[in-house]
XYZ file of C-alpha atoms in Angstrom:
542
model
C 118.511 82.963 107.815
C 121.074 82.627 110.625
C 124.632 83.921 110.529
C 126.064 80.406 110.627
C 126.631 79.385 106.978
C 125.331 76.076 105.720
C 128.174 73.711 104.738
C 126.905 73.630 101.140
C 126.792 77.417 100.595
C 129.795 79.363 99.222
C 130.299 80.823 102.700
C 130.236 77.304 104.143
C 132.820 76.133 101.618
C 135.140 79.005 102.489
C 134.604 78.521 106.217
C 135.713 74.929 105.697
C 138.795 76.192 103.844
C 139.624 78.590 106.694
C 139.483 75.731 109.208
C 141.749 73.772 106.850
C 144.202 76.696 106.978
C 144.119 76.597 110.785
C 144.639 72.847 110.655
C 147.720 73.267 108.482
C 148.983 76.011 110.806
C 149.579 73.424 113.520
C 150.171 70.259 111.443
C 153.819 70.901 110.602
C 155.138 70.320 114.112
C 156.955 67.294 112.673
C 159.578 69.813 111.476
C 160.178 71.129 114.994
C 162.436 68.245 116.064
C 165.443 70.571 116.470
C 163.547 72.497 119.153
C 163.780 69.552 121.545
C 166.466 67.268 120.069
C 169.248 68.644 122.293
C 167.095 68.029 125.384
C 166.480 64.413 124.333
C 170.156 63.882 123.524
C 171.241 65.138 126.949
C 168.536 63.320 128.911
C 169.123 59.989 127.150
C 172.933 60.306 126.674
C 172.684 59.588 122.941
C 175.243 59.654 120.149
C 174.327 61.680 117.078
C 173.545 58.509 115.136
C 171.139 57.395 117.880
C 169.541 60.847 117.975
C 169.174 60.895 114.196
C 167.559 57.478 114.310
C 164.992 58.932 116.702
C 164.256 61.567 114.074
C 164.024 58.812 111.480
C 161.491 57.033 113.697
C 159.471 60.258 113.750
C 159.587 60.375 109.956
C 158.810 56.665 109.650
C 155.495 57.587 111.240
C 154.837 59.457 107.994
C 155.173 56.152 106.122
C 152.008 55.030 107.836
C 150.303 57.877 105.995
C 149.236 55.026 103.740
C 146.559 54.327 106.338
C 144.807 57.721 106.090
C 145.381 57.589 102.329
C 143.466 54.325 102.100
C 140.891 55.523 104.600
C 140.247 58.901 102.954
C 137.713 57.437 100.485
C 136.078 55.177 103.086
C 135.640 57.136 106.314
C 134.608 60.777 106.858
C 137.126 63.579 107.315
C 136.067 64.334 110.936
C 137.129 60.831 111.974
C 140.488 61.272 110.208
C 140.970 64.531 112.102
C 140.078 62.962 115.441
C 142.585 60.123 114.940
C 145.322 62.650 114.103
C 144.542 64.811 117.145
C 144.584 61.824 119.517
C 147.904 60.602 118.110
C 149.403 64.072 118.616
C 148.103 64.119 122.181
C 149.685 60.737 122.919
C 152.954 61.138 121.011
C 153.902 64.698 121.888
C 152.310 64.329 125.313
C 154.721 61.542 126.289
C 157.663 63.539 124.899
C 156.541 66.475 127.028
C 156.434 64.281 130.137
C 160.010 63.126 129.414
C 161.541 66.546 128.633
C 159.732 68.139 131.593
C 161.306 65.386 133.753
C 157.899 64.329 135.042
C 158.783 60.769 134.021
C 162.122 59.141 133.250
C 163.073 58.571 129.606
C 161.477 55.409 128.268
C 163.550 52.605 126.729
C 165.102 53.652 123.416
C 162.878 51.390 121.298
C 159.757 52.721 123.014
C 160.868 56.310 122.442
C 161.149 55.414 118.752
C 157.556 54.166 118.830
C 156.361 57.345 120.576
C 158.089 59.547 118.011
C 156.561 57.433 115.242
C 153.086 58.027 116.687
C 153.789 61.762 116.910
C 155.000 61.849 113.309
C 152.024 59.869 112.057
C 149.531 62.305 113.594
C 150.167 64.921 110.929
C 149.427 62.528 108.049
C 145.830 62.012 109.253
C 145.283 65.739 109.657
C 146.891 66.605 106.304
C 144.922 64.018 104.354
C 141.671 65.027 106.060
C 141.965 68.635 104.850
C 143.988 68.376 101.643
C 141.788 65.920 99.722
C 138.429 67.746 100.173
C 140.021 71.169 99.535
C 141.638 70.005 96.281
C 138.261 68.640 95.171
C 136.272 71.691 96.298
C 138.516 74.094 94.355
C 139.477 72.005 91.328
C 140.120 75.006 89.065
C 142.544 76.591 91.554
C 144.718 73.653 92.631
C 147.938 75.688 92.599
C 146.703 78.390 94.998
C 145.035 75.774 97.224
C 148.263 73.808 97.452
C 150.370 76.932 97.939
C 148.207 78.330 100.727
C 147.655 75.086 102.635
C 151.247 73.925 102.323
C 152.393 77.470 103.033
C 150.624 77.506 106.374
C 151.887 73.955 106.957
C 155.425 75.274 106.479
C 154.747 78.223 108.774
C 153.391 76.018 111.544
C 156.821 75.323 113.024
C 157.597 79.053 113.167
C 154.162 79.800 114.629
C 154.556 77.322 117.484
C 158.270 78.088 117.956
C 157.704 81.839 118.191
C 154.647 81.440 120.425
C 156.697 79.243 122.719
C 159.583 81.733 122.678
C 157.227 84.632 123.425
C 155.346 82.933 126.238
C 157.807 80.387 127.664
C 161.344 81.492 126.633
C 162.127 78.608 124.237
C 161.465 75.890 126.825
C 161.514 72.610 124.817
C 159.041 70.940 127.184
C 156.561 73.789 126.686
C 156.940 73.476 122.901
C 156.043 69.802 123.178
C 153.123 70.573 125.489
C 151.706 72.994 122.901
C 152.276 70.417 120.167
C 150.268 67.898 122.169
C 147.218 69.939 123.194
C 146.697 72.538 120.439
C 145.704 70.120 117.599
C 142.582 68.773 119.354
C 140.454 71.970 119.456
C 141.567 72.938 115.938
C 140.627 69.468 114.645
C 137.195 69.793 116.240
C 136.639 73.122 114.457
C 137.681 71.614 111.111
C 135.473 68.558 111.724
C 132.420 70.808 112.116
C 132.830 72.866 108.960
C 135.046 71.124 106.379
C 132.957 69.247 103.821
C 133.491 67.943 100.297
C 131.023 69.859 98.086
C 130.653 70.648 94.381
C 133.323 72.973 92.943
C 132.617 76.216 91.100
C 130.804 75.716 87.819
C 130.746 79.167 86.167
C 133.471 81.642 85.104
C 132.056 84.193 87.549
C 132.429 81.792 90.481
C 135.959 80.860 89.403
C 136.912 84.533 89.145
C 135.481 85.194 92.594
C 137.427 82.261 94.036
C 140.666 83.512 92.450
C 140.103 86.937 94.030
C 139.560 85.430 97.475
C 142.644 83.243 97.103
C 144.651 86.367 96.285
C 143.421 88.033 99.471
C 144.188 84.895 101.496
C 147.704 84.892 100.033
C 148.164 88.514 101.077
C 147.019 87.785 104.636
C 149.399 84.826 104.806
C 152.323 86.965 103.593
C 151.542 89.556 106.280
C 151.618 86.771 108.865
C 154.962 85.442 107.590
C 156.547 88.917 107.546
C 155.242 89.526 111.062
C 156.918 86.327 112.287
C 160.131 87.220 110.457
C 160.281 90.694 112.016
C 159.834 89.189 115.480
C 162.650 86.715 114.836
C 165.228 89.200 113.535
C 164.629 91.917 116.135
C 166.341 89.991 118.908
C 165.329 89.683 122.547
C 161.996 91.169 123.610
C 160.469 92.180 126.919
C 157.671 90.105 128.413
C 155.101 92.799 127.538
C 156.202 92.944 123.894
C 156.233 89.147 123.692
C 152.691 88.931 125.066
C 151.491 91.588 122.610
C 153.185 89.669 119.793
C 151.281 86.502 120.761
C 147.922 88.334 120.807
C 148.473 89.922 117.377
C 149.657 86.568 115.991
C 146.386 84.921 116.997
C 144.440 87.791 115.391
C 146.364 87.330 112.136
C 145.638 83.600 112.195
C 141.929 84.383 112.576
C 141.908 87.052 109.835
C 140.894 84.735 106.899
C 137.515 84.389 108.641
C 136.481 87.664 107.055
C 135.915 85.870 103.699
C 133.092 83.538 104.847
C 131.743 86.329 107.054
C 131.593 88.657 104.033
C 129.850 85.963 101.972
C 127.249 85.452 104.712
C 126.506 89.188 104.868
C 126.424 89.347 101.065
C 123.888 86.523 100.931
C 121.660 88.257 103.500
C 121.328 91.484 101.517
C 119.357 90.125 98.512
C 117.412 87.772 100.778
C 115.434 90.762 102.077
C 113.868 91.266 98.667
C 114.230 87.878 97.029
C 113.254 84.370 97.964
C 115.756 81.918 99.316
C 115.671 80.028 96.057
C 116.560 83.156 94.111
C 119.254 83.921 96.610
C 120.909 80.595 95.885
C 120.526 80.847 92.121
C 123.827 80.181 90.403
C 125.039 77.904 93.162
C 122.388 75.149 93.278
C 124.237 73.465 96.082
C 121.605 72.871 98.779
C 120.611 69.462 97.560
C 124.090 68.467 96.432
C 125.687 65.677 98.432
C 128.589 66.222 100.746
C 130.903 63.989 102.661
C 129.102 63.270 105.920
C 125.937 61.192 106.037
C 125.217 61.354 102.312
C 126.840 60.440 99.037
C 130.089 62.287 98.395
C 130.686 64.134 95.153
C 133.098 61.415 94.150
C 130.513 58.696 94.754
C 128.008 60.564 92.618
C 130.585 60.863 89.876
C 131.332 57.153 90.127
C 127.651 56.354 89.597
C 127.489 58.622 86.568
C 130.601 56.965 85.192
C 129.082 53.530 85.716
C 125.928 54.617 83.909
C 127.996 55.913 81.018
C 130.011 52.716 81.011
C 126.860 50.626 80.732
C 126.138 52.293 77.394
C 129.388 50.964 75.996
C 129.321 47.593 77.720
C 131.643 45.098 76.207
C 134.203 47.684 75.203
C 137.534 46.813 76.746
C 138.859 49.469 79.107
C 142.066 51.023 77.856
C 144.866 51.844 80.296
C 144.728 55.484 81.452
C 147.161 57.956 79.953
C 149.023 60.603 81.925
C 146.529 63.289 82.860
C 143.677 60.839 83.535
C 142.624 59.138 86.777
C 145.037 56.362 87.820
C 144.742 53.765 90.526
C 147.890 53.478 92.606
C 148.899 50.317 90.724
C 148.378 52.021 87.375
C 150.485 54.959 88.580
C 153.239 52.521 89.599
C 153.428 51.353 85.989
C 154.248 54.825 84.659
C 157.742 56.232 84.266
C 156.450 59.657 85.314
C 155.468 58.448 88.789
C 158.953 57.156 89.564
C 160.650 60.247 88.134
C 158.434 62.391 90.382
C 159.151 60.085 93.328
C 162.926 60.231 92.789
C 163.152 63.986 92.302
C 160.966 64.549 95.366
C 163.294 62.303 97.390
C 166.332 64.409 96.469
C 164.636 67.642 97.523
C 162.711 66.712 100.655
C 165.191 64.100 101.893
C 168.088 66.537 102.006
C 165.940 69.424 103.306
C 164.542 67.285 106.098
C 168.097 66.355 107.101
C 168.905 70.014 107.724
C 165.715 70.475 109.756
C 166.316 67.380 111.874
C 169.984 68.224 112.499
C 169.741 71.998 112.901
C 170.267 71.749 116.658
C 173.630 70.045 116.192
C 174.571 72.043 113.051
C 174.093 75.293 114.971
C 175.948 73.914 117.982
C 178.873 72.835 115.795
C 179.119 76.365 114.366
C 178.973 77.985 117.795
C 175.294 78.974 118.102
C 173.754 78.303 121.501
C 170.143 78.899 120.370
C 169.029 77.558 116.989
C 165.375 78.577 117.238
C 165.938 81.462 114.831
C 167.235 79.057 112.167
C 164.271 76.743 112.714
C 161.971 79.738 112.259
C 163.852 80.998 109.187
C 163.495 77.646 107.434
C 159.813 77.553 108.363
C 159.044 81.151 107.300
C 160.958 81.037 104.024
C 159.537 77.589 103.386
C 156.178 79.336 103.547
C 157.273 81.903 100.950
C 158.484 79.089 98.706
C 155.184 77.245 99.016
C 152.802 80.144 98.564
C 154.697 81.876 95.753
C 155.346 78.690 93.774
C 151.704 77.601 94.001
C 150.429 80.906 92.632
C 153.199 81.494 90.075
C 153.049 77.967 88.657
C 149.266 78.267 88.269
C 149.658 81.607 86.492
C 152.170 80.295 83.962
C 150.043 77.239 83.239
C 147.118 79.523 82.413
C 149.103 81.893 80.166
C 151.610 79.521 78.535
C 151.009 75.904 79.618
C 154.354 75.831 81.477
C 154.849 72.439 83.178
C 154.935 72.732 86.968
C 158.076 70.542 87.361
C 160.087 73.346 85.729
C 159.854 75.257 89.014
C 161.049 72.321 91.086
C 163.999 71.898 88.716
C 165.003 75.503 89.399
C 164.567 74.994 93.146
C 166.920 71.998 93.141
C 169.745 74.167 91.754
C 169.182 76.900 94.344
C 169.049 74.278 97.102
C 172.375 72.835 95.945
C 173.866 76.342 96.173
C 172.478 76.642 99.698
C 174.268 73.455 100.771
C 177.545 74.692 99.282
C 177.188 77.943 101.253
C 176.614 75.952 104.463
C 179.634 73.759 103.724
C 181.829 76.872 103.418
C 180.822 77.866 106.991
C 181.595 81.556 106.478
C 180.177 84.115 108.948
C 176.423 84.298 108.399
C 176.391 81.302 106.044
C 173.949 79.386 108.248
C 171.440 82.243 107.961
C 171.756 82.348 104.162
C 171.737 78.566 103.847
C 168.642 78.275 106.062
C 166.788 80.755 103.851
C 167.799 78.952 100.631
C 166.880 75.530 101.986
C 163.581 76.793 103.402
C 162.460 78.423 100.141
C 163.427 75.462 97.965
C 161.971 72.841 100.306
C 158.727 74.810 100.230
C 158.706 74.989 96.422
C 159.438 71.270 96.146
C 156.597 70.322 98.483
C 153.958 72.751 97.164
C 154.547 71.902 93.492
C 154.385 68.136 94.067
C 150.835 68.348 95.436
C 149.052 69.731 92.331
C 151.491 68.006 89.946
C 150.470 64.578 91.251
C 146.784 65.449 90.847
C 147.312 66.707 87.292
C 149.300 63.674 86.172
C 147.346 60.933 87.966
C 143.920 62.488 88.660
C 141.921 63.222 91.803
C 139.923 60.000 92.005
C 142.557 58.129 94.054
C 144.540 61.195 95.041
C 144.572 60.600 98.811
C 146.487 57.333 98.459
C 148.801 58.556 95.669
C 149.742 61.618 97.738
C 150.566 59.516 100.784
C 152.678 57.128 98.679
C 154.706 60.087 97.405
C 155.346 61.447 100.891
C 156.956 58.131 101.812
C 159.978 60.123 100.662
C 159.965 61.823 104.065
C 160.918 58.722 106.083
C 163.011 57.295 103.238
C 164.935 60.541 102.787
C 165.274 60.947 106.540
C 166.744 57.443 106.831
C 169.182 57.820 103.928
C 170.398 61.381 104.423
C 169.817 62.017 108.146
C 169.931 58.606 109.841
C 172.793 57.187 107.789
C 174.713 60.001 106.095
C 174.574 62.825 108.660
C 174.613 60.552 111.730
C 177.574 58.488 110.508
C 179.788 61.400 109.438
C 179.012 63.440 112.570
C 179.911 60.559 114.878
C 183.107 59.962 112.896
C 184.187 63.531 113.723
C 182.735 63.758 117.252
C 184.362 63.436 120.669
C 182.795 61.104 123.232
C 181.301 62.615 126.382
C 180.546 61.170 129.791
C 177.518 58.895 129.844
C 177.894 57.593 126.292
C 176.981 60.691 124.264
C 179.222 62.763 121.991
C 179.653 66.247 120.555
C 181.435 67.891 117.645
C 182.479 71.517 117.190
C 183.624 73.071 113.936
C 182.711 73.380 110.265
C 184.164 69.944 109.507
C 181.350 68.208 111.416
C 178.861 68.531 108.535
C 180.933 69.751 105.565
C 181.023 66.433 103.696
C 177.303 65.899 104.414
C 176.466 69.220 102.741
C 178.636 68.414 99.709
C 176.941 65.031 99.181
C 173.489 66.577 99.560
C 174.310 69.225 96.945
C 175.198 66.410 94.523
C 171.862 64.742 95.305
C 170.100 68.003 94.390
C 171.873 68.057 91.016
C 170.531 64.542 90.399
C 167.067 65.780 91.403
C 167.417 68.669 88.936
C 168.111 66.202 86.101
C 165.033 64.160 87.016
C 162.844 67.275 87.098
C 164.045 68.361 83.656
C 163.202 64.893 82.343
C 159.722 65.173 83.894
C 159.219 68.570 82.234
C 159.974 66.999 78.850
C 157.670 64.024 79.421
C 154.697 66.068 80.703
C 154.721 69.063 78.351
C 151.841 67.576 76.332
C 149.725 67.167 79.486
C 150.189 70.813 80.416
C 149.545 71.877 76.826
C 146.135 70.170 77.103
C 145.458 71.849 80.467
C 146.368 75.206 78.905
C 144.092 74.555 75.927
C 141.181 73.656 78.237
C 141.593 76.979 80.055
C 141.660 79.066 76.868
């Protein structure tokens, strides 16, 4: 037996998950707009409203996540990954050419298109890894969501800090990395990530939970490492290079899990046959996504066979907790409550991320990269902790997941009030609050949607829900923040403008805190309406 695990072995499944982690580690570059927004504003002589509309165009690219959502059940994951990597190469590549002054800025409408392509790239990559991982680890959806979305949240800090360490915060270099890094990572994920049968015994589930705990610990070490680098100030070139090397080692560290499983499988194989070695898994002949029937297709055939036995019986509408088509989900109150509460959380959080360059400038900060990193790092903590904690409380008490998002909305509202006060250090505290709560909001939505509406059509349902990114960006960033900033700003030569002082964004923060209170009310309502679903999940785990 070779050291390269078969895709259908436990080691192969975990190797696929590790490549998914790497994929998420570079997929969140959509949140790095503040790293190059000032450069675009200066090069193109834009007002804040025009700049914010560029960020909206980037987020509108997310709206076309409907395409990978529809395609996820029809074309293989490697093709989804390749499309995402090519879009990143084109979108961020053109932005790099502009900010590096290799070419002149393109017409405004064409720059909007380019940013839309760049924003859309992440939706293909996210869908390609999220759907198979949720299906491969069905009994651990919270940890899967927390880890993958945690690394997704960290991706901005990873690329920002790498750029700072190697290229001194050069926005063109950040865009160059954003353009070229996704392709090799996508190729690695395309080779090893497959949809295969989930664990089927308590022993396997316990083993998975243990490995997820170790993966969480490695991720926390990575986040703390990034945080220490950010708060320790300016570093020498030697220290920065050493930081980059250790960072890459930490990113590679989850590989020890599949490596351990390969070595573990080799030990009994010296005295037992291969068939005995695979006893308890029985996965070799199971279908996986490429070239054969997927697990979902096999399940569909079994369902059709079962349905034939009760032919003539009229199909009842699904209830919450069962598989829904997207049109059936649209007909439920729960879907729209989840959609609205998600809008309040991610829409306002995305506004801070997109405007951090100008928020920091207004408050007198010349370099906002530390705030971008703080939001990213603490967004990671919010994602990874909420995924694990929410799963734990479901298993011990049947606590509905939306309870945690309700709590996060209150904390986020407090964060906006602190930013509005503009006291010394308030931007640091506000960035941490917003990062944590944005992470909680995002990580909890992922398993919640699967638990309420099922996994059968999950790829499309997930991408419908994240339409809140462009919608929230348009409402809170493009309209609200852009309009009120320009109303306070002073015109500059060439047609641009600038604003200095706490008043530039104070009213924006107040309105966003009110939106979070509305989101809190919606989350509480969702808790009430879904408590029976989570009671059933709790009973099934007993």
